[in-house]
Amino acid sequence: PGHSEAVLVCSFSPDGNQLVTGSGDCTIRVWDLYTETAVKVLKAHTAWVQSISWSPNGERFASGGRDSKVAIWHGKKFERIGNILQGHKDRINEISWEPLHRNLQCNRLATASKDKTVKVWKLTGQGGTRDMQFSLSGHTGGVQCVKWGGMGYIYTCSQDRSLMVWDADQGTMVRRLDGHAHWVNYMALNTDIVLRTGAFDHTDQRFKTPQEAQDYARQRYEKVIQDCK
């Protein structure tokens, strides 16, 4: 069965085999793209689910809702990992994971909220223990979008009409970009596709170790950077 309310967000897994959707019915559905059927219905939110993002190694995905909560899900078993991430005071607008070529474990993510902050979380252990590493505070309006770039920076844009660049390791702002006359609702990086998919591409390679996958993700990223010069 499908959602009973409007579909607000969808996200393909990095390997392209699953599609995860979030809805105004407060549920998440995992779809098998070969059979075009929902294989799992996930419940964790008490309000609209409007942000979903996969880790670039495909091991996890995160969901964010209008209830200001973030849930982490297993990318194979489709079960919730650990407790809900709570720290925001308003709805979650966007979620972005640290790229595979910079983080072998893919265990850090950033969540952007209407509460004017971006929070950076680190997941540790099999039980899904999580720590809030930073709360990036600088915007004076709701943060509409967050992107974790490939060079150690986090990029944010806001209803305050600005974009900000943050050091992902220190949690400090390194630059503010102004120029828009109204809300900045979205950003795109020219490396988005390789950051999101990591080591997965059309060649469908198989890797013996996570390190091999990380090395291939780095090669893909560096090729895009070189091609853009």
Short mmCIF file of C-alpha atoms in Angstrom, two decimals:
data_model
loop_
_atom_site.label_atom_id
_atom_site.label_comp_id
_atom_site.label_asym_id
_atom_site.label_seq_id
_atom_site.Cartn_x
_atom_site.Cartn_y
_atom_site.Cartn_z
CA PRO A 1 0.00 0.00 0.00
CA GLY A 2 1.05 3.58 -0.58
CA HIS A 3 0.98 6.66 1.62
CA SER A 4 -2.37 8.00 2.78
CA GLU A 5 -1.25 11.63 2.51
CA ALA A 6 0.99 13.65 0.19
CA VAL A 7 4.55 12.43 -0.41
CA LEU A 8 6.82 15.24 0.77
CA VAL A 9 10.29 13.80 0.20
CA CYS A 10 11.99 10.89 -1.54
CA SER A 11 15.58 9.64 -1.57
CA PHE A 12 17.25 6.91 -3.62
CA SER A 13 19.77 4.65 -1.92
CA PRO A 14 23.35 5.19 -3.17
CA ASP A 15 23.28 1.86 -5.03
CA GLY A 16 19.94 2.77 -6.67
CA ASN A 17 18.11 -0.35 -5.46
CA GLN A 18 15.74 1.27 -2.97
CA LEU A 19 13.68 4.40 -2.78
CA VAL A 20 12.62 5.80 0.59
CA THR A 21 9.70 8.22 0.83
CA GLY A 22 8.38 10.43 3.62
CA SER A 23 4.83 11.68 3.86
CA GLY A 24 2.27 13.89 5.52
CA ASP A 25 0.87 10.67 7.01
CA CYS A 26 3.92 10.72 9.37
CA THR A 27 5.32 7.46 7.98
CA ILE A 28 8.31 6.40 5.89
CA ARG A 29 8.05 3.75 3.20
CA VAL A 30 10.87 1.73 1.67
CA TRP A 31 10.25 0.75 -1.94
CA ASP A 32 11.86 -2.05 -3.95
CA LEU A 33 12.49 -0.52 -7.37
CA TYR A 34 12.53 -3.88 -9.12
CA THR A 35 9.06 -4.93 -7.94
CA GLU A 36 7.74 -1.37 -7.46
CA THR A 37 6.26 -2.34 -4.10
CA ALA A 38 6.64 -1.03 -0.56
CA VAL A 39 8.67 -3.54 1.43
CA LYS A 40 8.55 -1.76 4.79
CA VAL A 41 6.56 0.93 6.56
CA LEU A 42 8.57 2.79 9.22
CA LYS A 43 7.11 4.83 12.05
CA ALA A 44 9.00 7.19 14.34
CA HIS A 45 7.62 10.67 13.71
CA THR A 46 4.53 12.35 15.09
CA ALA A 47 4.31 14.95 12.32
CA TRP A 48 5.05 15.25 8.61
CA VAL A 49 8.25 13.57 7.43
CA GLN A 50 9.92 16.11 5.15
CA SER A 51 13.59 15.20 5.00
CA ILE A 52 15.34 11.89 4.21
CA SER A 53 19.01 11.35 3.45
CA TRP A 54 21.13 8.20 2.95
CA SER A 55 24.68 7.86 4.21
CA PRO A 56 26.97 7.57 1.16
CA ASN A 57 28.00 4.00 2.06
CA GLY A 58 24.33 2.92 2.06
CA GLU A 59 24.51 1.52 5.60
CA ARG A 60 22.07 4.02 7.14
CA PHE A 61 19.59 6.70 6.31
CA ALA A 62 18.17 9.51 8.42
CA SER A 63 14.71 11.03 8.50
CA GLY A 64 13.65 14.41 9.81
CA GLY A 65 10.19 15.64 10.59
CA ARG A 66 8.04 18.61 11.38
CA ASP A 67 8.14 17.28 14.96
CA SER A 68 11.78 18.55 15.20
CA LYS A 69 13.09 14.98 15.58
CA VAL A 70 15.66 13.00 13.59
CA ALA A 71 15.64 9.20 13.35
CA ILE A 72 18.46 6.95 12.11
CA TRP A 73 17.54 3.77 10.23
CA HIS A 74 19.46 0.65 9.23
CA GLY A 75 19.97 0.64 5.46
CA LYS A 76 19.50 -3.14 5.06
CA LYS A 77 17.20 -4.26 7.88
CA PHE A 78 15.13 -1.05 7.74
CA GLU A 79 14.91 -0.86 11.53
CA ARG A 80 15.51 2.19 13.69
CA ILE A 81 18.98 2.45 15.20
CA GLY A 82 19.12 3.83 18.74
CA ASN A 83 17.04 6.63 20.16
CA ILE A 84 15.62 9.65 18.38
CA LEU A 85 18.02 12.58 17.95
CA GLN A 86 16.53 15.46 19.88
CA GLY A 87 18.06 18.90 20.08
CA HIS A 88 16.23 21.05 17.57
CA LYS A 89 13.32 23.24 18.60
CA ASP A 90 11.52 23.40 15.26
CA ARG A 91 11.02 21.35 12.10
CA ILE A 92 13.87 19.64 10.27
CA ASN A 93 14.33 21.05 6.78
CA GLU A 94 17.33 19.13 5.46
CA ILE A 95 19.88 16.44 6.37
CA SER A 96 23.34 15.86 4.91
CA TRP A 97 26.01 13.21 5.67
CA GLU A 98 29.78 13.58 5.67
CA PRO A 99 31.17 12.15 2.40
CA LEU A 100 32.66 8.65 2.31
CA HIS A 101 36.02 9.80 0.97
CA ARG A 102 36.48 11.91 4.12
CA ASN A 103 34.94 9.55 6.66
CA LEU A 104 35.29 5.79 6.27
CA GLN A 105 32.54 5.10 8.83
CA CYS A 106 30.06 7.61 7.39
CA ASN A 107 28.93 8.31 10.95
CA ARG A 108 28.57 12.09 10.96
CA LEU A 109 25.59 14.06 9.71
CA ALA A 110 24.30 17.61 9.79
CA THR A 111 20.66 18.57 10.33
CA ALA A 112 19.22 21.95 9.35
CA SER A 113 16.17 23.36 11.09
CA LYS A 114 13.70 26.21 11.11
CA ASP A 115 15.05 26.95 14.61
CA LYS A 116 17.91 28.83 12.82
CA THR A 117 20.59 26.25 13.70
CA VAL A 118 22.43 23.35 12.11
CA LYS A 119 23.48 20.53 14.41
CA VAL A 120 26.34 18.14 13.66
CA TRP A 121 25.96 14.64 15.11
CA LYS A 122 28.36 11.72 15.43
CA LEU A 123 27.07 8.16 15.67
CA THR A 124 29.20 5.63 17.53
CA GLY A 125 28.90 1.94 18.43
CA GLN A 126 26.51 -0.77 17.28
CA GLY A 127 23.76 0.55 19.53
CA GLY A 128 23.63 3.84 17.71
CA THR A 129 25.03 6.05 20.47
CA ARG A 130 25.10 9.60 19.23
CA ASP A 131 26.72 12.84 20.32
CA MET A 132 25.93 16.35 19.20
CA GLN A 133 29.35 17.70 18.25
CA PHE A 134 28.39 21.24 17.27
CA SER A 135 25.42 23.53 17.03
CA LEU A 136 26.12 25.94 14.19
CA SER A 137 24.47 29.21 15.15
CA GLY A 138 24.80 32.26 12.97
CA HIS A 139 21.73 32.49 10.80
CA THR A 140 18.93 34.81 11.91
CA GLY A 141 16.26 32.92 9.96
CA GLY A 142 15.31 29.30 9.49
CA VAL A 143 18.00 27.18 7.83
CA GLN A 144 16.46 25.82 4.63
CA CYS A 145 19.26 23.62 3.30
CA VAL A 146 22.57 22.08 4.37
CA LYS A 147 25.25 20.45 2.20
CA TRP A 148 28.34 18.64 3.48
CA GLY A 149 31.02 19.32 0.89
CA GLY A 150 34.03 17.27 -0.09
CA MET A 151 36.75 19.58 1.22
CA GLY A 152 35.87 19.72 4.90
CA TYR A 153 33.24 22.44 4.76
CA ILE A 154 29.53 22.50 5.53
CA TYR A 155 27.38 24.89 3.49
CA THR A 156 24.07 26.34 4.71
CA CYS A 157 21.44 28.70 3.35
CA SER A 158 18.65 30.44 5.17
CA GLN A 159 15.53 32.53 5.25
CA ASP A 160 17.82 35.38 6.36
CA ARG A 161 18.87 35.61 2.66
CA SER A 162 22.44 34.48 3.32
CA LEU A 163 24.66 31.45 2.77
CA MET A 164 27.33 30.42 5.27
CA VAL A 165 30.40 28.23 5.02
CA TRP A 166 31.48 26.31 8.14
CA ASP A 167 34.57 24.35 9.12
CA ALA A 168 33.23 20.79 9.57
CA ASP A 169 35.90 19.82 12.10
CA GLN A 170 35.91 22.95 14.24
CA GLY A 171 32.28 24.02 13.94
CA THR A 172 33.27 27.61 13.15
CA MET A 173 31.99 29.89 10.42
CA VAL A 174 34.62 30.74 7.80
CA ARG A 175 32.56 32.85 5.40
CA ARG A 176 29.17 34.49 4.95
CA LEU A 177 27.80 35.06 1.46
CA ASP A 178 25.18 37.76 0.85
CA GLY A 179 23.45 38.90 -2.31
CA HIS A 180 19.97 37.38 -2.42
CA ALA A 181 16.93 39.61 -2.02
CA HIS A 182 14.74 36.92 -0.47
CA TRP A 183 14.93 33.55 1.25
CA VAL A 184 17.61 31.18 -0.02
CA ASN A 185 15.74 27.89 -0.14
CA TYR A 186 18.23 25.57 -1.82
CA MET A 187 21.85 25.12 -2.88
CA ALA A 188 23.59 22.69 -5.22
CA LEU A 189 27.25 21.70 -5.34
CA ASN A 190 28.85 20.61 -8.61
CA THR A 191 30.02 17.48 -6.75
CA ASP A 192 26.59 16.54 -5.35
CA ILE A 193 26.19 13.25 -7.21
CA VAL A 194 29.59 11.77 -6.24
CA LEU A 195 29.24 12.94 -2.64
CA ARG A 196 25.83 11.31 -2.32
CA THR A 197 26.68 8.02 -4.03
CA GLY A 198 30.23 7.49 -2.70
CA ALA A 199 31.69 4.34 -4.27
CA PHE A 200 28.50 3.36 -6.14
CA ASP A 201 28.33 4.05 -9.87
CA HIS A 202 27.28 2.50 -13.17
CA THR A 203 30.21 0.05 -13.13
CA ASP A 204 28.62 -1.79 -10.17
CA GLN A 205 31.99 -2.61 -8.64
CA ARG A 206 32.38 -4.89 -5.62
CA PHE A 207 34.96 -4.07 -2.97
CA LYS A 208 36.72 -6.46 -0.63
CA THR A 209 37.17 -3.92 2.16
CA PRO A 210 35.59 -0.61 3.22
CA GLN A 211 38.97 1.02 2.58
CA GLU A 212 38.82 0.00 -1.09
CA ALA A 213 35.37 1.56 -1.34
CA GLN A 214 36.63 4.76 0.25
CA ASP A 215 39.58 4.91 -2.14
CA TYR A 216 37.25 4.54 -5.12
CA ALA A 217 34.93 7.24 -3.74
CA ARG A 218 37.94 9.54 -3.46
CA GLN A 219 38.95 8.81 -7.06
CA ARG A 220 35.45 9.66 -8.27
CA TYR A 221 35.44 12.91 -6.30
CA GLU A 222 38.89 13.99 -7.47
CA LYS A 223 37.98 13.27 -11.10
CA VAL A 224 34.96 15.59 -10.89
CA ILE A 225 37.10 18.32 -9.33
CA GLN A 226 39.71 17.90 -12.07
CA ASP A 227 37.08 17.93 -14.83
CA CYS A 228 35.66 21.19 -13.49
CA LYS A 229 38.97 23.04 -13.70
#
